[in-house]
Coordinates of C-alpha atoms and ligand atoms in Angstrom, one line a residue:
M1 CA 109.6 -58.0 -49.4
D2 CA 113.1 -57.9 -50.6
K3 CA 114.1 -54.9 -52.8
I4 CA 114.9 -55.9 -56.3
Q5 CA 118.4 -54.9 -57.3
A6 CA 120.1 -54.5 -60.7
I7 CA 122.3 -57.4 -61.8
R8 CA 125.8 -57.3 -60.5
G9 CA 128.1 -55.6 -63.0
M10 CA 125.2 -54.0 -64.8
N11 CA 124.9 -50.4 -63.8
D12 CA 122.1 -47.9 -63.7
I13 CA 123.4 -44.6 -65.2
L14 CA 121.6 -41.9 -63.1
P15 CA 121.0 -38.3 -64.1
E16 CA 124.0 -37.3 -61.8
E17 CA 126.2 -39.1 -64.3
S18 CA 124.2 -39.4 -67.5
Y19 CA 124.9 -35.8 -68.5
Q20 CA 128.5 -36.9 -69.0
W21 CA 127.2 -39.7 -71.3
E22 CA 125.1 -37.4 -73.3
W23 CA 128.1 -35.0 -73.6
I24 CA 130.5 -37.7 -74.8
E25 CA 128.0 -39.3 -77.1
S26 CA 127.3 -36.0 -78.9
R27 CA 131.1 -35.4 -79.2
I28 CA 131.5 -38.9 -80.6
R29 CA 128.7 -38.4 -83.1
D30 CA 130.2 -35.2 -84.4
W31 CA 133.6 -36.8 -84.6
L32 CA 132.4 -39.8 -86.6
A33 CA 130.5 -37.5 -89.0
M34 CA 133.8 -35.5 -89.6
F35 CA 135.3 -38.7 -90.9
G36 CA 132.3 -39.8 -93.0
Y37 CA 131.3 -42.9 -91.0
Q38 CA 127.7 -44.1 -91.1
N39 CA 125.7 -45.5 -88.3
I40 CA 124.7 -49.2 -88.2
R41 CA 122.3 -50.6 -85.6
T42 CA 122.2 -54.3 -85.1
P43 CA 120.3 -56.4 -82.6
I44 CA 121.7 -57.0 -79.2
L45 CA 120.9 -60.7 -79.5
E46 CA 122.5 -62.9 -82.1
R47 CA 122.9 -66.6 -82.8
T48 CA 125.7 -68.0 -80.6
D49 CA 127.4 -69.5 -83.6
L50 CA 128.2 -66.0 -84.9
F51 CA 130.5 -65.3 -82.0
V52 CA 131.9 -68.8 -81.7
R53 CA 133.0 -68.7 -85.4
S54 CA 134.3 -65.2 -85.4
I55 CA 135.9 -64.6 -82.0
G56 CA 137.2 -68.2 -81.7
T57 CA 136.6 -71.0 -79.3
A58 CA 139.9 -70.7 -77.4
T59 CA 139.3 -67.1 -76.3
D60 CA 138.3 -65.7 -72.9
I61 CA 135.1 -64.3 -74.4
V62 CA 133.8 -67.6 -75.9
E63 CA 135.3 -69.8 -73.2
K64 CA 133.8 -68.1 -70.2
E65 CA 132.4 -64.6 -70.8
M66 CA 129.3 -65.0 -73.0
Y67 CA 125.7 -64.8 -71.8
T68 CA 124.3 -67.7 -73.7
F69 CA 120.9 -69.2 -73.4
T70 CA 118.5 -71.5 -75.2
D71 CA 115.4 -70.0 -76.9
T72 CA 112.7 -72.1 -75.3
L73 CA 110.4 -71.7 -78.3
N74 CA 112.7 -73.4 -80.9
G75 CA 115.8 -74.6 -79.1
D76 CA 118.1 -72.1 -80.8
S77 CA 121.2 -71.1 -78.9
L78 CA 121.3 -67.3 -78.5
T79 CA 123.9 -64.9 -77.1
L80 CA 123.9 -61.3 -75.9
R81 CA 126.5 -59.7 -78.0
P82 CA 129.9 -59.5 -76.3
E83 CA 131.3 -57.1 -79.0
G84 CA 130.1 -55.4 -82.1
T85 CA 132.3 -56.3 -85.1
A86 CA 130.9 -59.8 -85.7
S87 CA 127.3 -58.3 -85.9
A88 CA 128.4 -55.5 -88.2
V89 CA 130.1 -57.9 -90.6
R90 CA 127.1 -60.3 -90.4
A91 CA 124.8 -57.5 -91.3
A92 CA 127.0 -56.3 -94.2
I93 CA 127.1 -59.9 -95.6
Q94 CA 123.3 -60.4 -95.1
H95 CA 122.4 -57.1 -96.9
N96 CA 125.1 -57.3 -99.5
M97 CA 126.3 -53.9 -98.2
T98 CA 129.8 -53.9 -99.7
Y99 CA 128.8 -55.0 -103.2
G100 CA 130.9 -52.8 -105.4
N101 CA 131.4 -50.3 -102.6
A102 CA 133.6 -50.3 -99.5
R103 CA 131.8 -49.0 -96.4
R104 CA 132.8 -47.0 -93.4
L105 CA 130.4 -47.8 -90.5
Y106 CA 130.1 -47.2 -86.8
Y107 CA 128.0 -48.5 -84.0
C108 CA 127.5 -47.8 -80.3
G109 CA 125.7 -49.5 -77.5
P110 CA 125.8 -52.0 -74.7
M111 CA 127.9 -55.2 -74.8
F112 CA 127.7 -58.1 -72.4
R113 CA 130.5 -60.2 -70.9
H114 CA 130.3 -62.3 -67.8
E115 CA 133.5 -61.0 -66.2
R116 CA 134.5 -60.3 -62.6
P117 CA 133.2 -56.7 -62.0
Q118 CA 135.9 -54.2 -60.9
K119 CA 137.1 -50.7 -61.8
G120 CA 136.7 -50.3 -65.5
R121 CA 135.3 -53.8 -66.0
F122 CA 131.6 -54.5 -66.0
R123 CA 129.2 -57.1 -67.3
Q124 CA 127.2 -54.6 -69.3
F125 CA 129.5 -52.0 -70.8
H126 CA 129.3 -49.7 -73.8
Q127 CA 131.4 -49.6 -76.9
V128 CA 131.7 -47.3 -79.8
G129 CA 133.1 -49.2 -82.7
V130 CA 134.3 -48.2 -86.1
E131 CA 134.5 -50.6 -89.0
A132 CA 136.0 -50.1 -92.5
L133 CA 134.7 -52.9 -94.7
G134 CA 136.2 -53.8 -98.1
F135 CA 139.4 -51.8 -97.7
Q136 CA 142.8 -53.5 -98.2
G137 CA 144.7 -51.0 -96.0
P138 CA 146.9 -50.0 -94.5
D139 CA 145.8 -46.4 -95.3
V140 CA 142.5 -47.0 -93.7
D141 CA 144.1 -48.7 -90.7
A142 CA 146.2 -45.5 -90.2
E143 CA 143.0 -43.4 -90.6
H144 CA 141.5 -45.3 -87.7
V145 CA 144.5 -44.5 -85.5
L146 CA 144.3 -40.8 -86.5
M147 CA 140.6 -40.8 -85.8
A148 CA 141.1 -42.0 -82.3
S149 CA 143.9 -39.6 -81.7
E150 CA 141.7 -36.7 -82.9
L151 CA 139.0 -37.9 -80.5
W152 CA 141.3 -37.8 -77.5
R153 CA 142.4 -34.3 -78.5
S154 CA 138.8 -33.1 -79.0
L155 CA 137.8 -34.5 -75.5
G156 CA 140.7 -32.4 -74.0
L157 CA 142.8 -35.4 -72.9
P158 CA 146.5 -34.4 -72.5
A159 CA 148.8 -36.0 -75.0
D160 CA 150.7 -37.9 -72.4
A161 CA 147.5 -39.4 -70.8
I162 CA 147.2 -42.1 -73.4
R163 CA 149.8 -44.1 -75.4
L164 CA 149.5 -46.1 -78.5
E165 CA 151.0 -49.6 -78.9
V166 CA 151.1 -51.3 -82.2
N167 CA 152.0 -54.7 -83.5
S168 CA 151.6 -57.0 -86.6
L169 CA 150.0 -60.4 -86.2
G170 CA 151.0 -61.3 -89.8
S171 CA 149.0 -63.8 -91.8
K172 CA 147.6 -67.1 -90.6
E173 CA 150.6 -68.9 -92.1
D174 CA 153.1 -66.6 -90.4
R175 CA 151.3 -67.3 -87.1
S176 CA 151.3 -71.0 -87.5
K177 CA 155.1 -71.0 -88.1
Y178 CA 155.6 -68.8 -85.1
R179 CA 153.3 -70.9 -83.0
E180 CA 155.7 -73.9 -83.1
S181 CA 158.6 -71.9 -81.7
L182 CA 156.5 -70.2 -79.1
V183 CA 155.0 -73.5 -77.9
A184 CA 158.6 -74.9 -77.7
F185 CA 159.6 -71.9 -75.6
L186 CA 156.6 -72.0 -73.3
K187 CA 157.0 -75.8 -72.8
G188 CA 160.6 -75.2 -71.7
S189 CA 159.4 -72.9 -68.9
E190 CA 156.0 -74.5 -68.2
L191 CA 156.6 -74.6 -64.4
L192 CA 156.9 -70.8 -64.3
L193 CA 153.5 -70.2 -65.9
D194 CA 150.2 -69.7 -64.2
E195 CA 147.5 -72.4 -64.6
D196 CA 145.5 -70.5 -67.3
S197 CA 148.6 -70.0 -69.4
R198 CA 149.7 -73.6 -69.0
R199 CA 146.4 -74.7 -70.4
R200 CA 146.7 -72.2 -73.3
I201 CA 150.0 -73.7 -74.5
N202 CA 148.0 -76.2 -76.4
T203 CA 144.7 -74.4 -77.1
N204 CA 145.8 -70.8 -77.9
P205 CA 149.5 -70.2 -77.1
L206 CA 149.6 -66.6 -78.6
R207 CA 147.1 -65.6 -75.8
V208 CA 149.8 -66.4 -73.2
L209 CA 151.7 -63.3 -74.5
D210 CA 148.7 -61.2 -73.4
S211 CA 148.5 -62.6 -69.9
K212 CA 148.0 -60.1 -67.1
N213 CA 150.0 -62.2 -64.6
P214 CA 153.2 -60.3 -63.8
D215 CA 155.4 -63.5 -63.6
T216 CA 154.1 -64.7 -66.9
Q217 CA 154.6 -61.2 -68.4
K218 CA 158.2 -61.3 -67.2
L219 CA 158.8 -64.7 -68.8
V220 CA 157.2 -63.9 -72.2
S221 CA 159.2 -60.7 -72.5
T222 CA 162.1 -63.1 -73.4
A223 CA 160.0 -65.3 -75.8
P224 CA 160.6 -65.4 -79.5
T225 CA 158.5 -62.7 -81.2
L226 CA 156.1 -63.0 -84.1
L227 CA 157.8 -60.1 -85.8
E228 CA 160.7 -62.4 -86.7
Y229 CA 158.3 -64.7 -88.6
L230 CA 156.4 -62.1 -90.7
S231 CA 156.2 -62.5 -94.5
N232 CA 157.5 -59.7 -96.7
E233 CA 154.0 -58.7 -97.5
S234 CA 153.1 -58.3 -93.8
I235 CA 156.3 -56.4 -93.1
D236 CA 155.5 -54.0 -95.9
K237 CA 152.0 -53.4 -94.7
M238 CA 153.3 -52.7 -91.2
E239 CA 156.0 -50.4 -92.4
R240 CA 153.6 -48.4 -94.5
F241 CA 151.2 -48.2 -91.6
K242 CA 154.0 -46.9 -89.3
S243 CA 155.1 -44.3 -91.8
L244 CA 151.6 -43.1 -92.2
L245 CA 151.4 -42.6 -88.4
E246 CA 154.7 -40.8 -88.4
N247 CA 153.4 -38.6 -91.3
S248 CA 150.5 -37.5 -89.1
G249 CA 152.8 -36.9 -86.1
I250 CA 151.3 -39.8 -84.1
K251 CA 153.6 -41.3 -81.5
Y252 CA 153.6 -45.1 -81.0
M253 CA 155.5 -48.0 -79.5
V254 CA 155.8 -51.4 -81.1
N255 CA 154.8 -54.0 -78.6
P256 CA 155.6 -57.5 -80.0
N257 CA 153.5 -59.2 -77.4
L258 CA 150.3 -57.4 -78.3
V259 CA 148.0 -60.1 -79.6
R260 CA 144.4 -59.0 -78.8
G261 CA 141.8 -61.1 -77.2
L262 CA 139.9 -62.1 -80.3
D263 CA 141.1 -64.6 -82.9
Y264 CA 139.9 -62.9 -86.0
Y265 CA 142.8 -60.3 -86.3
N266 CA 145.7 -60.3 -88.7
D267 CA 148.4 -57.9 -89.7
V268 CA 148.1 -54.5 -88.0
V269 CA 146.7 -54.4 -84.5
Y270 CA 146.9 -51.7 -81.8
E271 CA 145.7 -50.6 -78.4
W272 CA 145.4 -47.2 -76.8
K273 CA 146.4 -47.5 -73.1
T274 CA 146.4 -45.3 -70.0
D275 CA 148.0 -45.8 -66.6
F276 CA 145.0 -44.4 -64.8
L277 CA 142.9 -47.5 -64.8
G278 CA 145.1 -50.2 -63.4
A279 CA 144.8 -53.6 -65.1
Q280 CA 141.9 -52.1 -67.1
G281 CA 144.2 -49.7 -68.9
T282 CA 143.2 -50.4 -72.5
I283 CA 140.6 -47.9 -73.5
C284 CA 140.4 -48.5 -77.2
A285 CA 141.7 -51.4 -79.4
G286 CA 141.4 -52.7 -82.9
G287 CA 143.1 -54.0 -86.0
R288 CA 142.6 -55.8 -89.3
Y289 CA 140.4 -58.8 -89.7
D290 CA 140.6 -59.9 -93.3
V291 CA 139.3 -63.5 -92.7
L292 CA 136.3 -62.7 -90.6
A293 CA 133.8 -62.4 -93.4
E294 CA 134.7 -65.8 -94.7
Q295 CA 134.6 -67.4 -91.3
I296 CA 131.0 -66.5 -90.9
G297 CA 130.0 -67.6 -94.4
G298 CA 130.6 -64.4 -96.5
K299 CA 132.8 -63.8 -99.5
P300 CA 136.4 -62.7 -98.7
M301 CA 136.4 -59.1 -97.6
P302 CA 139.4 -57.2 -96.3
A303 CA 138.4 -55.1 -93.3
C304 CA 139.6 -53.4 -90.1
G305 CA 138.2 -51.5 -87.2
F306 CA 138.4 -50.6 -83.5
A307 CA 136.2 -50.2 -80.5
L308 CA 136.5 -48.0 -77.5
G309 CA 135.0 -48.6 -74.1
V310 CA 132.9 -45.6 -73.1
E311 CA 133.1 -46.3 -69.3
R312 CA 136.9 -46.4 -69.5
V313 CA 137.1 -43.2 -71.6
L314 CA 134.9 -41.4 -69.1
A315 CA 137.0 -42.7 -66.2
T316 CA 140.2 -41.4 -67.9
L317 CA 138.6 -38.0 -68.4
E318 CA 137.8 -38.0 -64.7
S319 CA 141.3 -38.9 -63.8
C320 CA 142.6 -36.1 -65.9
S321 CA 140.1 -33.7 -64.1
I322 CA 138.4 -32.8 -67.3
A323 CA 135.2 -31.0 -66.4
I324 CA 132.1 -32.0 -68.4
P325 CA 129.5 -29.3 -68.7
K326 CA 126.2 -30.1 -67.0
T327 CA 123.0 -29.6 -68.9
T328 CA 120.9 -27.2 -66.9
P329 CA 117.7 -25.3 -67.7
D330 CA 117.9 -21.6 -68.7
V331 CA 114.9 -20.6 -66.7
Y332 CA 112.8 -21.9 -63.8
V333 CA 109.3 -20.4 -63.6
V334 CA 107.5 -20.1 -60.3
S335 CA 104.0 -18.8 -59.7
A336 CA 102.1 -17.4 -56.7
D337 CA 99.0 -19.5 -57.0
E338 CA 96.9 -21.6 -59.4
T339 CA 95.6 -18.6 -61.3
A340 CA 99.0 -17.1 -61.8
Q341 CA 100.2 -20.5 -62.9
L342 CA 97.7 -20.5 -65.8
Y343 CA 99.5 -17.4 -67.1
A344 CA 102.9 -19.1 -66.4
W345 CA 102.0 -22.0 -68.8
D346 CA 101.7 -19.4 -71.6
V347 CA 104.9 -17.7 -70.6
C348 CA 106.8 -21.0 -70.6
Q349 CA 105.5 -21.8 -74.1
E350 CA 106.7 -18.5 -75.4
L351 CA 110.1 -19.0 -73.8
R352 CA 110.4 -22.4 -75.3
D353 CA 109.3 -21.2 -78.7
N354 CA 112.3 -18.9 -78.5
G355 CA 114.7 -21.8 -77.9
L356 CA 115.1 -21.5 -74.1
K357 CA 115.2 -24.5 -71.8
V358 CA 112.4 -24.0 -69.3
V359 CA 111.2 -25.8 -66.2
L360 CA 107.7 -24.9 -64.9
H361 CA 107.4 -25.4 -61.2
C362 CA 104.7 -28.0 -60.5
G363 CA 103.3 -29.0 -57.2
G364 CA 102.5 -25.6 -55.6
G365 CA 103.9 -24.5 -52.3
A366 CA 105.1 -21.1 -50.9
L367 CA 107.1 -18.9 -53.3
K368 CA 110.1 -19.2 -51.0
S369 CA 110.2 -23.0 -51.3
Q370 CA 109.6 -22.8 -55.0
M371 CA 112.6 -20.5 -55.3
K372 CA 114.7 -23.1 -53.4
K373 CA 113.7 -25.6 -56.1
A374 CA 114.7 -23.0 -58.8
D375 CA 118.1 -22.8 -57.2
I376 CA 118.6 -26.6 -57.0
S377 CA 117.6 -26.9 -60.7
G378 CA 120.8 -25.2 -61.7
A379 CA 118.9 -22.7 -63.9
N380 CA 120.6 -19.3 -64.5
F381 CA 117.3 -17.4 -64.0
A382 CA 114.0 -17.6 -62.3
I383 CA 110.8 -16.0 -63.6
I384 CA 108.4 -15.1 -60.9
I385 CA 104.7 -14.7 -61.7
G386 CA 102.4 -13.2 -59.1
D387 CA 98.9 -11.9 -59.6
S388 CA 100.1 -8.3 -60.4
E389 CA 102.5 -9.7 -63.1
M390 CA 99.6 -11.7 -64.6
V391 CA 97.2 -8.7 -64.7
R392 CA 99.9 -6.5 -66.3
E393 CA 101.1 -9.3 -68.7
K394 CA 104.6 -8.9 -67.3
V395 CA 107.1 -11.2 -65.6
S396 CA 109.7 -10.7 -62.8
L397 CA 113.1 -11.9 -63.9
K398 CA 115.7 -12.8 -61.3
S399 CA 119.3 -13.9 -61.8
L400 CA 120.1 -16.9 -59.7
R401 CA 123.9 -17.1 -60.5
G402 CA 125.1 -13.6 -59.8
L403 CA 125.4 -13.0 -63.6
K404 CA 125.9 -9.5 -64.9
M405 CA 122.5 -8.0 -65.2
G406 CA 123.6 -4.4 -65.7
A407 CA 121.3 -1.9 -64.2
M408 CA 118.7 -4.5 -63.4
D409 CA 120.7 -6.2 -60.7
Q410 CA 118.0 -7.7 -58.6
Q411 CA 114.5 -8.7 -59.6
Q412 CA 113.1 -6.8 -62.6
D413 CA 109.6 -6.2 -64.0
L414 CA 109.7 -6.9 -67.8
N415 CA 107.5 -8.0 -70.6
V416 CA 108.2 -11.5 -71.9
T417 CA 110.0 -10.4 -75.0
D418 CA 112.4 -8.2 -73.0
A419 CA 112.9 -11.0 -70.5
I420 CA 113.9 -13.4 -73.3
S421 CA 116.5 -10.8 -74.6
K422 CA 117.9 -10.4 -71.1
I423 CA 118.2 -14.2 -70.6
R424 CA 119.9 -14.6 -74.0
E425 CA 122.4 -11.8 -73.4
N426 CA 123.4 -13.3 -70.1
N427 CA 123.4 -16.9 -71.2
V428 CA 126.3 -16.5 -73.6
Ligands
ATP501 P1 140.6 -56.4 -71.6 O1 141.9 -56.9 -71.9 O2 140.6 -55.2 -70.7 O3 139.7 -57.4 -71.1 P2 139.5 -56.7 -74.2 O4 140.7 -57.1 -75.0 O5 138.7 -57.9 -73.7 O6 139.9 -55.8 -72.9 P3 138.1 -55.7 -76.5 O7 137.4 -56.9 -76.7 O8 139.2 -55.3 -77.4 O9 138.7 -55.7 -75.0 O10 137.1 -54.4 -76.4 C1 137.4 -53.1 -76.7 C2 137.3 -52.2 -75.6 O11 136.1 -52.3 -74.9 C3 138.4 -52.3 -74.5 O12 139.5 -51.7 -74.9 C4 137.7 -51.7 -73.3 O13 137.8 -50.3 -73.4 C5 136.3 -52.1 -73.5 N1 135.9 -53.2 -72.7 C6 136.1 -54.5 -72.9 N2 135.6 -55.3 -72.0 C7 135.1 -54.5 -71.0 C8 134.4 -54.7 -69.8 N3 134.1 -55.9 -69.3 N4 134.0 -53.6 -69.1 C9 134.2 -52.3 -69.6 N5 134.9 -52.1 -70.8 C10 135.3 -53.1 -71.5
MG502 MG1 138.5 -58.9 -71.9

């Protein structure tokens, strides 16, 4: 029979790699706690309408990237979430979460988009997202940028590995004024555009600015920019945002063609980019979305947020040769035979009660082959229990990593309490 394989673009994360995920997830949790963000967990499946109304019909995501299917029981159209903001805002509205109180929230987990799998682009990928609901900004927008920059620093990424690009999308009115002049410009050079962009002139002309086609990019670099159409209010917000970044020593570049792939944004938007991942260079992106709550049936609620792609952050760490510590056991316990193993069970329990990470060898075999397993396990120490150790209620402790063991260089006969002290001394 054929082997059943995972779905293309949806990856298994095996232990050889998952320790990196556990490491980054724990860093991320600590980082979010430092800024007072609370966790929200929403379902992976939502009504399709939620994403159509929030992300917008003329976007890549809604046009071609969503996993949508009909619930055969009642005919509802359902979609695997392609992003997390819409769900977080839906939940906030549904549970009246921002009533009289702005909220700082975060989520993490898998997202699903039907894209062509390639380096840094998958069909199931993982985002960590931060949302500040009920805040006018731009102070909280600047807080988000500062947060991301703190995360890069705490992960050990060199300052020049990632750059920040910012822009203002203004208000809906600003954009509709700008849209006219942009459409006129694009129509004047229609023949130079790729097919996708030509189609977008009428459906979503701002997205042409975000095209990844080099010829189109060259053309739009001479297009009129939205910055020329911003209202005074939007200009003020942007200026305050920029001065807050400068105040925190955060370097940025204004990219007037930065528009983002989702329609719900307004005013301040930004992306963190790296050169290490080719066309998938954006590792984190976000901005303000003041109209989203209304679009999905809530009361008006100013809000902003950002999401980072965990796979892309990990790939950037790898490109920068940042070593992620492996989680290994402290001790691997081997025993000469079944009777000695009975005593080994008790020894393991005592070691664990003292906070050590312990693997008990299971499956028998000669001591020599058990010691090979001890070595492969990555443990710093082996404890060897033979009949004589059992009778004397002692253990043999052996360093597996050539650590400093003082006088007791090789294998040593110790009682369990002394073995625990030795392991602790040498573990630090
Ligand atoms: P791109 O332009 O690369 O398609 P996007 O604008 O669609 O990105 P967002 O919707 O802003 O991305 O998602 C935020 C982050 O999630 C991205 O910056 C990226 O790090 C990550 N991301 C988005 N799509 C994918 C994907 N298919 N595979 C892996 N990571 C992704
Ligand atoms: Mg995309």
